[in-house]
Amino acid sequence: MAIRLYNTLTRRIEDFHPLENGKVRLYTCGPTVYNVAHIGNFRAFVFYDMLRRYLKYRGYEVFHVMNLTDVDDKTIRDSAAEGVPLQDYTARYKKAFFEDRDALRIEPVEVYPAATEHIPDMVRTIERLAERGHTYVAEGSTYFKIDTFPSYGKFANLDLSGTRAGARITSDEYEKEDARDFVLWKAWTPEDGPVFWDTPLGRGRPGWHIECSAMSQKYLGETFDIHGGGVDLIFPHHQNEIAQAEGATGKPFVRYWLHSEFLLVDGQKMSKCLGNFYTLRDILERGYKPMEVRYVLLATHYRQQLNFTFDALTAARGALERLRDFARNVHLAGGNEAGEILDETNERREKEFVASLDDDLNIAPALGAVFNYVRDIGRLIADGKLAQQDEVKVLGKLRDWNKVLGLIDLEDETMTDIEVLQMIELRTQARANWDWDRADQIRLELERKGIVLEDRRGGTVWKRK
Ligand code: AMP
Ligand code: ZN
């Protein structure tokens, strides 16, 4: 069975099959590093993370690229206002982004290309567009001529009948009503101060949209599998990315487009310009934990709007506590061995988990399967039908699901190689003293933490499960 995903390109849920068997090429629009990202931005990033983790869970190798926009109208405006060089200014917020990413247990992706390090790639893409007749120059800037790309507007369901041919727009962000020829390369103006590159296109800087077309194709090829972003990026950003990429190559750009919905505050989009935003730091200062934030961002389907409240964080705390208590109770279980019923339960709940996420990442029933499993096993424990030997299987199941959810701290994640070797040494000593019980206990303890041992003639070797 294939994973099914809602594709903005066709406005339908489709079976997902990558271009290359077993391998997914994925691009997601990353942060503009002009400020500390708010948790609305992180809703999109947590969504990308779950998508990536689930593709891996289903056996795909994932090559994931996420850009860092470190030159655009906003970064230039705000660095100038502070009188700090652009590079220093954005370095500060790149660092903050990576810190918050780690706190929220978002997996690092394969490449984080920064726009300022890919200017020649963007210039080449613009030159290819020029060769194919998609551009013109006005007042030193190069524009994309949208009437040379007949399907322009289709992706964003735009009605372009009111658009005047030849009318231009220079700002990076604009509304649907302002759909016009958009800028690829902006000629230097005094507001740009020291921010410019001297290139065959003249002195200037790239527009925001060209960045993603050039960098995604550089790392993922001219046509790749999945491109993700927030719904606010459908127009103009992704529409323009398509026009630029397909205009330059004549080939389809992206096969599946995925968009996540907004995080709201009191019914309004959380955003910097409205001032109704919280950063992760703001929330931690109020005594909440990063995993509670991750839980809240994750637990609502990505195509549904999510209203942020502190009550939701408190509820998430309760849910996480249940999972942690569960792991502890399983560890302490001292009944008879469960036998077949445990295997059946594992299989049934695993099927539910996968069937739910296969269905366009339907998270609510997937979490439902996890919590039903907690209840199933809780019953076995209460009935004295779970033994300590069963712990490996139960926590193993939880550990599997946690690969996708990333919500629980299971001890194996913190066990270092040195700690493993120390445990093996203790076990070797126990065996030398013919203390088989103690030796077995250590082996089980390691197994619980995902470490398997194999005794060979030359000594014990180990690996992580
Ligand atoms: P930016 O840093 O503004 O370029 O945005 C980075 C990502 O965050 C984009 O994918 C946006 O769509 C997304 N985003 C911005 N605001 C919100 C919000 N309130 N809820 C969900 N996603 C958002
Ligand atoms: Zn982008």
Coordinates of C-alpha atoms and ligand atoms in Angstrom, one line a residue:
M1 CA 0.0 0.0 0.0
A2 CA 1.2 3.4 -0.9
I3 CA 1.2 6.5 1.3
R4 CA -1.5 8.8 0.2
L5 CA -0.9 12.6 0.2
Y6 CA -2.9 15.7 -0.7
N7 CA -1.3 17.3 -3.7
T8 CA -1.9 21.0 -4.1
L9 CA -1.0 20.6 -7.7
T10 CA -4.0 18.5 -8.5
R11 CA -6.1 19.4 -5.4
R12 CA -6.6 15.6 -4.8
I13 CA -5.3 12.9 -2.5
E14 CA -2.9 10.8 -4.5
D15 CA -0.9 7.6 -4.0
F16 CA 2.7 8.6 -3.4
H17 CA 5.4 7.0 -5.6
P18 CA 8.8 8.6 -5.8
L19 CA 10.7 9.0 -9.1
E20 CA 13.4 6.7 -7.9
N21 CA 12.4 3.5 -6.2
G22 CA 12.9 3.7 -2.4
K23 CA 14.3 7.2 -2.5
V24 CA 12.5 10.5 -1.8
R25 CA 13.9 13.9 -2.8
L26 CA 12.2 16.5 -0.6
Y27 CA 12.5 20.3 -0.4
T28 CA 10.8 22.5 2.2
C29 CA 10.9 26.3 2.5
G30 CA 12.9 27.2 5.5
P31 CA 13.0 30.3 7.7
T32 CA 13.8 33.9 6.8
V33 CA 16.5 34.6 9.3
Y34 CA 15.6 38.2 10.2
N35 CA 14.3 37.4 13.7
V36 CA 13.7 34.4 16.0
A37 CA 11.2 32.1 14.3
H38 CA 7.8 32.0 16.1
I39 CA 5.9 28.8 16.9
G40 CA 3.7 29.4 13.9
N41 CA 6.8 29.0 11.7
F42 CA 7.6 25.9 13.8
R43 CA 4.3 24.4 13.0
A44 CA 5.4 24.2 9.4
F45 CA 8.8 22.9 10.4
V46 CA 7.4 20.2 12.7
F47 CA 5.1 19.2 9.9
Y48 CA 8.1 18.8 7.5
D49 CA 9.8 16.8 10.3
M50 CA 6.9 14.4 10.7
L51 CA 6.6 13.9 6.9
R52 CA 10.3 13.2 6.7
R53 CA 10.3 10.8 9.7
Y54 CA 7.2 9.0 8.4
L55 CA 8.7 8.5 4.9
K56 CA 11.8 7.0 6.6
Y57 CA 9.5 4.9 8.8
R58 CA 7.9 3.5 5.7
G59 CA 11.3 2.5 4.4
Y60 CA 12.3 5.3 2.1
E61 CA 15.7 6.9 2.1
V62 CA 15.0 10.6 2.3
F63 CA 17.2 13.4 0.9
H64 CA 15.8 16.6 2.4
V65 CA 16.9 20.2 1.6
M66 CA 15.7 23.2 3.5
N67 CA 16.8 26.7 2.6
L68 CA 17.8 29.5 4.9
T69 CA 16.7 32.9 3.4
D70 CA 19.5 35.1 4.5
V71 CA 19.0 37.9 2.0
D72 CA 15.6 39.5 1.1
D73 CA 13.7 42.7 1.7
K74 CA 13.3 42.0 5.5
T75 CA 16.8 40.9 6.4
I76 CA 18.2 43.9 4.6
R77 CA 15.7 46.3 6.2
D78 CA 16.3 45.0 9.8
S79 CA 20.0 44.6 9.6
A80 CA 20.3 48.2 8.3
A81 CA 18.0 49.5 11.0
E82 CA 20.4 48.0 13.6
G83 CA 23.5 49.0 11.8
V84 CA 24.8 45.4 11.8
P85 CA 26.4 43.8 8.6
L86 CA 23.9 41.4 7.0
Q87 CA 26.0 38.3 7.5
D88 CA 26.4 39.0 11.3
Y89 CA 22.8 39.9 11.6
T90 CA 21.5 36.7 10.0
A91 CA 24.1 34.5 11.7
R92 CA 22.5 35.3 15.0
Y93 CA 19.1 34.1 13.8
K94 CA 20.4 31.0 12.0
K95 CA 21.9 30.0 15.4
A96 CA 18.6 30.6 17.2
F97 CA 16.8 28.6 14.6
F98 CA 19.1 25.6 15.0
E99 CA 18.8 25.8 18.8
D100 CA 15.0 25.8 18.7
R101 CA 15.1 23.0 16.1
D102 CA 17.1 20.8 18.4
A103 CA 14.9 21.7 21.4
L104 CA 11.8 20.6 19.5
R105 CA 13.6 17.4 18.4
I106 CA 13.3 18.3 14.7
E107 CA 15.8 16.1 12.9
P108 CA 18.5 17.9 11.0
V109 CA 18.0 17.6 7.3
E110 CA 20.7 16.7 4.8
V111 CA 21.4 20.2 3.4
Y112 CA 20.6 23.7 4.7
P113 CA 21.6 25.9 1.8
A114 CA 21.9 29.6 2.5
A115 CA 20.8 32.0 -0.2
T116 CA 23.9 34.2 0.0
E117 CA 26.1 31.1 -0.7
H118 CA 24.3 30.3 -3.9
I119 CA 24.2 33.6 -5.9
P120 CA 26.0 32.1 -8.9
D121 CA 23.4 29.3 -9.1
M122 CA 20.6 31.8 -9.1
V123 CA 22.4 33.9 -11.8
R124 CA 22.7 30.8 -14.0
T125 CA 19.0 30.0 -13.6
I126 CA 18.1 33.6 -14.6
E127 CA 20.4 33.4 -17.6
R128 CA 18.7 30.2 -18.7
L129 CA 15.3 31.9 -18.4
A130 CA 16.7 34.8 -20.5
E131 CA 17.9 32.4 -23.2
R132 CA 14.4 31.0 -23.4
G133 CA 12.7 34.4 -23.7
H134 CA 11.1 34.6 -20.2
T135 CA 12.8 37.7 -19.0
Y136 CA 13.3 41.4 -19.7
V137 CA 15.3 44.2 -18.1
A138 CA 13.8 47.4 -16.7
E139 CA 15.8 50.0 -14.8
G140 CA 18.6 47.6 -14.4
S141 CA 16.5 44.8 -12.8
T142 CA 15.6 41.6 -14.5
Y143 CA 11.9 40.5 -14.4
F144 CA 10.0 37.3 -15.2
K145 CA 7.5 38.0 -17.9
I146 CA 4.5 36.0 -16.8
D147 CA 2.7 36.0 -20.1
T148 CA 5.5 33.9 -21.5
F149 CA 4.4 31.1 -19.2
P150 CA 0.9 30.2 -20.2
S151 CA 0.0 28.2 -17.1
Y152 CA 1.0 31.1 -14.8
G153 CA -1.7 31.4 -12.1
K154 CA -3.0 27.9 -12.5
F155 CA -1.3 26.5 -9.4
A156 CA -2.7 29.2 -7.2
N157 CA -6.1 29.2 -8.9
L158 CA -5.6 32.8 -10.0
D159 CA -7.8 34.7 -12.3
L160 CA -5.3 36.9 -14.2
S161 CA -7.8 38.6 -16.5
G162 CA -7.4 41.9 -14.7
T163 CA -3.6 41.9 -15.0
R164 CA -2.0 44.4 -17.2
A165 CA 0.7 42.9 -19.5
G166 CA 4.1 44.5 -18.7
A167 CA 3.1 45.7 -15.2
R168 CA 5.8 44.9 -12.7
I169 CA 6.2 44.2 -9.0
T170 CA 9.6 44.5 -7.2
S171 CA 8.8 43.5 -3.6
D172 CA 9.4 39.9 -2.4
E173 CA 5.9 39.5 -0.9
Y174 CA 2.6 40.6 -2.4
E175 CA -1.1 39.7 -2.6
K176 CA -2.9 37.9 -5.3
E177 CA -4.4 41.2 -6.6
D178 CA -0.9 42.3 -7.4
A179 CA 0.0 39.4 -9.6
R180 CA 2.4 40.9 -12.2
D181 CA 5.8 40.4 -13.8
F182 CA 8.0 39.7 -10.7
V183 CA 11.6 40.5 -10.1
L184 CA 14.4 37.9 -10.5
W185 CA 17.3 40.2 -10.0
K186 CA 17.0 43.5 -8.3
A187 CA 19.3 46.3 -9.3
W188 CA 21.1 47.9 -6.4
T189 CA 19.4 50.9 -4.7
P190 CA 20.8 53.1 -1.9
E191 CA 18.5 51.3 0.6
D192 CA 20.5 48.1 0.0
G193 CA 23.6 49.8 1.3
P194 CA 26.5 47.4 1.3
V195 CA 24.4 44.4 0.2
F196 CA 25.0 43.7 -3.4
W197 CA 26.8 41.3 -5.8
D198 CA 28.4 42.2 -9.0
T199 CA 27.3 39.7 -11.6
P200 CA 26.7 39.5 -15.4
L201 CA 23.2 40.6 -14.5
G202 CA 24.6 43.8 -13.1
R203 CA 25.1 45.1 -9.5
G204 CA 22.3 43.9 -7.3
R205 CA 20.7 41.0 -5.4
P206 CA 18.4 38.1 -6.1
G207 CA 14.6 38.2 -5.6
W208 CA 13.4 35.8 -2.9
H209 CA 11.6 33.4 -5.2
I210 CA 14.5 32.6 -7.5
E211 CA 16.5 31.3 -4.4
C212 CA 14.3 28.3 -3.9
S213 CA 14.1 27.3 -7.6
A214 CA 17.8 27.5 -8.1
M215 CA 18.8 25.8 -4.8
S216 CA 16.2 23.0 -4.9
Q217 CA 17.2 22.1 -8.4
K218 CA 20.9 22.2 -7.6
Y219 CA 20.6 19.6 -4.9
L220 CA 17.6 17.6 -6.0
G221 CA 17.6 17.7 -9.8
E222 CA 15.4 19.4 -12.3
T223 CA 12.3 17.3 -11.3
F224 CA 12.0 16.1 -7.8
D225 CA 9.4 14.4 -5.6
I226 CA 8.0 16.6 -2.8
H227 CA 8.0 20.3 -2.1
G228 CA 6.5 21.6 1.1
G229 CA 5.6 24.9 2.7
G230 CA 2.9 26.8 4.6
V231 CA -0.3 27.6 2.7
D232 CA 0.7 31.3 2.6
L233 CA 3.5 30.3 0.2
I234 CA 1.2 29.0 -2.5
F235 CA 1.0 32.5 -3.9
P236 CA 3.2 34.1 -5.0
H237 CA 6.2 32.1 -3.8
H238 CA 5.5 28.7 -5.1
Q239 CA 3.7 29.8 -8.2
N240 CA 6.8 31.8 -9.0
E241 CA 9.1 28.9 -8.2
I242 CA 7.2 26.8 -10.7
A243 CA 7.3 29.4 -13.4
Q244 CA 11.1 30.0 -12.9
A245 CA 12.1 26.3 -12.6
E246 CA 9.9 25.0 -15.5
G247 CA 10.6 28.1 -17.6
A248 CA 14.4 27.4 -17.2
T249 CA 14.3 23.7 -17.9
G250 CA 11.1 23.0 -19.9
K251 CA 10.5 20.1 -17.5
P252 CA 8.0 19.5 -14.7
F253 CA 9.5 20.9 -11.4
V254 CA 7.8 19.1 -8.5
R255 CA 5.5 16.1 -8.5
Y256 CA 3.8 16.5 -5.1
W257 CA 3.2 19.9 -3.4
L258 CA 2.3 19.7 0.3
H259 CA 1.1 22.7 2.3
S260 CA 0.5 23.0 6.0
E261 CA -2.2 25.3 7.5
F262 CA -1.7 28.2 9.9
L263 CA -1.3 28.4 13.6
L264 CA -3.8 30.9 14.8
V265 CA -4.1 33.1 17.9
D266 CA -7.6 34.1 18.8
G267 CA -8.7 33.3 15.2
Q268 CA -5.9 35.2 13.5
K269 CA -2.7 34.0 11.8
M270 CA 0.2 34.1 14.2
S271 CA 2.6 36.5 12.5
K272 CA 5.3 38.9 13.2
C273 CA 3.6 41.8 11.6
L274 CA 0.4 41.4 13.7
G275 CA 2.6 41.1 16.8
N276 CA 0.5 38.2 18.1
F277 CA 3.3 35.7 18.2
Y278 CA 5.2 33.6 20.7
T279 CA 8.6 32.2 20.2
L280 CA 9.6 28.9 21.7
R281 CA 11.7 30.9 24.2
D282 CA 8.7 32.9 25.3
I283 CA 6.8 29.7 26.1
L284 CA 9.7 28.0 27.9
E285 CA 10.0 31.1 30.1
R286 CA 6.5 30.4 31.2
G287 CA 7.5 27.0 32.5
Y288 CA 6.4 24.8 29.6
K289 CA 8.6 22.2 28.0
P290 CA 9.7 21.9 24.4
M291 CA 8.0 18.5 24.0
E292 CA 4.7 20.0 25.1
V293 CA 5.0 22.5 22.2
R294 CA 6.0 19.7 19.8
Y295 CA 3.0 17.7 20.9
V296 CA 0.6 20.6 20.3
L297 CA 2.0 21.4 16.9
L298 CA 2.0 17.8 15.9
A299 CA -1.3 16.5 17.2
T300 CA -3.6 18.4 14.8
H301 CA -3.8 17.4 11.1
Y302 CA -1.4 19.5 9.1
R303 CA -4.2 20.7 6.7
Q304 CA -6.4 22.0 9.6
Q305 CA -6.0 25.4 11.2
L306 CA -4.8 25.1 14.8
N307 CA -5.7 27.7 17.4
F308 CA -2.9 28.0 19.9
T309 CA -3.7 28.1 23.6
F310 CA -1.8 27.5 26.8
D311 CA -4.5 25.1 27.9
A312 CA -3.5 22.9 24.9
L313 CA 0.1 22.9 26.3
T314 CA -1.2 21.8 29.7
A315 CA -3.2 19.0 28.0
A316 CA -0.1 17.9 26.1
R317 CA 1.8 17.7 29.4
G318 CA -0.9 15.3 30.7
A319 CA -0.6 13.1 27.5
L320 CA 3.2 13.0 27.7
E321 CA 3.0 12.1 31.4
R322 CA 0.8 9.2 30.6
L323 CA 3.3 7.9 28.1
R324 CA 6.1 8.2 30.6
D325 CA 4.2 6.6 33.4
F326 CA 3.4 3.8 31.1
A327 CA 7.0 3.1 30.3
R328 CA 7.7 3.0 34.0
N329 CA 4.9 0.6 34.8
V330 CA 6.0 -1.7 32.0
H331 CA 9.4 -1.7 33.6
L332 CA 8.0 -2.7 36.9
A333 CA 5.6 -5.3 35.6
G334 CA 6.0 -8.6 37.5
G335 CA 3.3 -10.9 36.2
N336 CA 3.3 -14.0 34.0
E337 CA 4.6 -13.8 30.5
A338 CA 1.9 -12.4 28.1
G339 CA 2.6 -14.7 25.2
E340 CA 0.5 -14.5 22.0
I341 CA -1.8 -11.8 23.2
L342 CA 1.0 -9.3 23.3
D343 CA 2.1 -10.1 19.7
E344 CA -1.4 -9.7 18.5
T345 CA -1.9 -6.4 20.3
N346 CA 1.4 -5.1 18.9
E347 CA 0.4 -6.1 15.4
R348 CA -3.1 -4.7 15.6
R349 CA -2.1 -1.3 16.9
E350 CA 0.9 -1.1 14.5
K351 CA -1.6 -1.6 11.6
E352 CA -3.8 1.2 12.9
F353 CA -0.8 3.5 13.3
V354 CA 0.4 2.9 9.8
A355 CA -3.0 3.0 8.2
S356 CA -3.8 6.3 9.8
L357 CA -0.5 8.0 8.8
D358 CA -0.7 6.5 5.3
D359 CA -3.9 8.4 5.0
D360 CA -2.4 11.8 4.3
L361 CA -0.6 11.8 7.7
N362 CA -3.8 11.5 9.7
I363 CA -2.3 12.1 13.1
A364 CA -5.3 11.9 15.4
P365 CA -6.1 8.2 14.9
A366 CA -2.4 7.4 14.9
L367 CA -2.1 8.9 18.3
G368 CA -5.3 7.1 19.1
A369 CA -3.6 3.8 18.3
V370 CA -0.7 4.7 20.6
F371 CA -3.0 5.6 23.6
N372 CA -5.2 2.6 23.0
Y373 CA -2.1 0.5 23.1
V374 CA -1.2 2.1 26.4
R375 CA -4.7 1.1 27.7
D376 CA -4.4 -2.5 26.3
I377 CA -1.1 -3.1 28.0
G378 CA -2.3 -1.4 31.2
R379 CA -5.0 -4.0 31.4
L380 CA -2.5 -6.8 30.9
I381 CA -0.4 -5.4 33.7
A382 CA -3.4 -5.0 36.0
D383 CA -4.4 -8.6 35.3
G384 CA -0.9 -9.8 36.1
K385 CA -0.4 -10.9 32.5
L386 CA 2.8 -9.0 31.7
A387 CA 6.2 -10.2 32.8
Q388 CA 9.5 -8.4 32.9
Q389 CA 10.6 -10.3 29.8
D390 CA 7.8 -8.6 27.9
E391 CA 9.2 -5.2 28.4
V392 CA 11.5 -5.4 25.4
K393 CA 8.6 -6.0 23.1
V394 CA 6.4 -3.3 24.6
L395 CA 9.0 -0.6 24.8
G396 CA 10.2 -1.6 21.4
K397 CA 6.8 -0.8 20.0
L398 CA 6.8 2.5 21.7
R399 CA 10.3 3.2 20.4
D400 CA 9.2 2.4 16.9
W401 CA 6.3 4.9 17.0
N402 CA 8.6 7.5 18.7
K403 CA 10.7 7.4 15.6
V404 CA 7.8 9.2 13.8
L405 CA 6.5 11.2 16.7
G406 CA 9.7 12.2 18.5
L407 CA 7.9 12.9 21.7
I408 CA 9.2 10.6 24.4
D409 CA 12.6 10.3 26.0
L410 CA 13.4 6.6 26.0
E411 CA 16.6 5.9 27.7
D412 CA 18.4 4.2 24.8
E413 CA 18.7 7.6 23.2
T414 CA 21.0 8.8 25.9
M415 CA 23.1 5.7 26.3
T416 CA 26.6 6.5 25.0
D417 CA 29.0 3.9 23.6
I418 CA 31.2 4.2 26.7
E419 CA 28.2 3.4 28.9
V420 CA 27.4 0.4 26.8
L421 CA 31.0 -0.9 27.1
Q422 CA 31.0 -0.4 30.8
M423 CA 27.8 -2.5 31.1
I424 CA 29.4 -5.2 28.9
E425 CA 32.4 -5.2 31.2
L426 CA 30.2 -5.7 34.3
R427 CA 28.5 -8.6 32.5
T428 CA 31.8 -10.2 31.6
Q429 CA 32.8 -10.0 35.2
A430 CA 29.5 -11.5 36.3
R431 CA 30.0 -14.4 33.9
A432 CA 33.5 -14.9 35.1
N433 CA 32.0 -15.3 38.6
W434 CA 29.4 -17.7 37.3
D435 CA 26.7 -15.2 38.3
W436 CA 24.4 -16.1 35.4
D437 CA 21.4 -14.2 36.8
R438 CA 23.3 -11.0 37.1
A439 CA 24.7 -11.5 33.6
D440 CA 21.3 -12.1 32.1
Q441 CA 19.9 -9.1 33.9
I442 CA 22.5 -6.8 32.3
R443 CA 21.8 -8.3 28.9
L444 CA 18.1 -7.6 29.3
E445 CA 18.7 -4.1 30.6
L446 CA 20.8 -3.4 27.5
E447 CA 18.2 -4.9 25.2
R448 CA 15.6 -2.7 26.8
K449 CA 17.7 0.2 25.7
G450 CA 17.9 -1.1 22.2
I451 CA 21.4 -2.6 22.5
V452 CA 21.8 -6.2 21.4
L453 CA 24.8 -8.4 22.4
E454 CA 26.4 -11.3 20.7
D455 CA 28.9 -13.5 22.4
R456 CA 31.7 -14.6 20.2
R457 CA 34.8 -16.5 20.8
G458 CA 37.0 -13.4 21.1
G459 CA 34.5 -11.6 23.4
T460 CA 31.2 -9.8 23.3
V461 CA 30.2 -7.6 20.4
W462 CA 27.2 -5.2 20.4
K463 CA 25.0 -3.2 18.1
R464 CA 22.1 -0.8 18.3
K465 CA 18.8 -2.2 17.1
Ligands
AMP1 P1 9.2 32.8 6.9 O1 10.2 32.7 8.0 O2 8.3 33.9 7.1 O3 9.7 32.7 5.5 O4 8.2 31.5 7.1 C1 8.7 30.2 7.3 C2 7.6 29.2 7.2 O5 6.6 29.4 8.3 C3 6.8 29.2 5.9 O6 6.6 27.9 5.5 C4 5.4 29.8 6.4 O7 4.4 29.4 5.6 C5 5.3 29.3 7.8 N1 4.4 30.1 8.6 C6 4.5 31.5 8.9 N2 3.5 31.8 9.8 C7 2.8 30.7 10.1 C8 1.7 30.4 11.0 N3 1.1 31.4 11.7 N4 1.3 29.2 11.0 C9 1.9 28.2 10.3 N5 2.9 28.4 9.5 C10 3.4 29.6 9.4
ZN2 ZN 10.9 28.7 -0.8

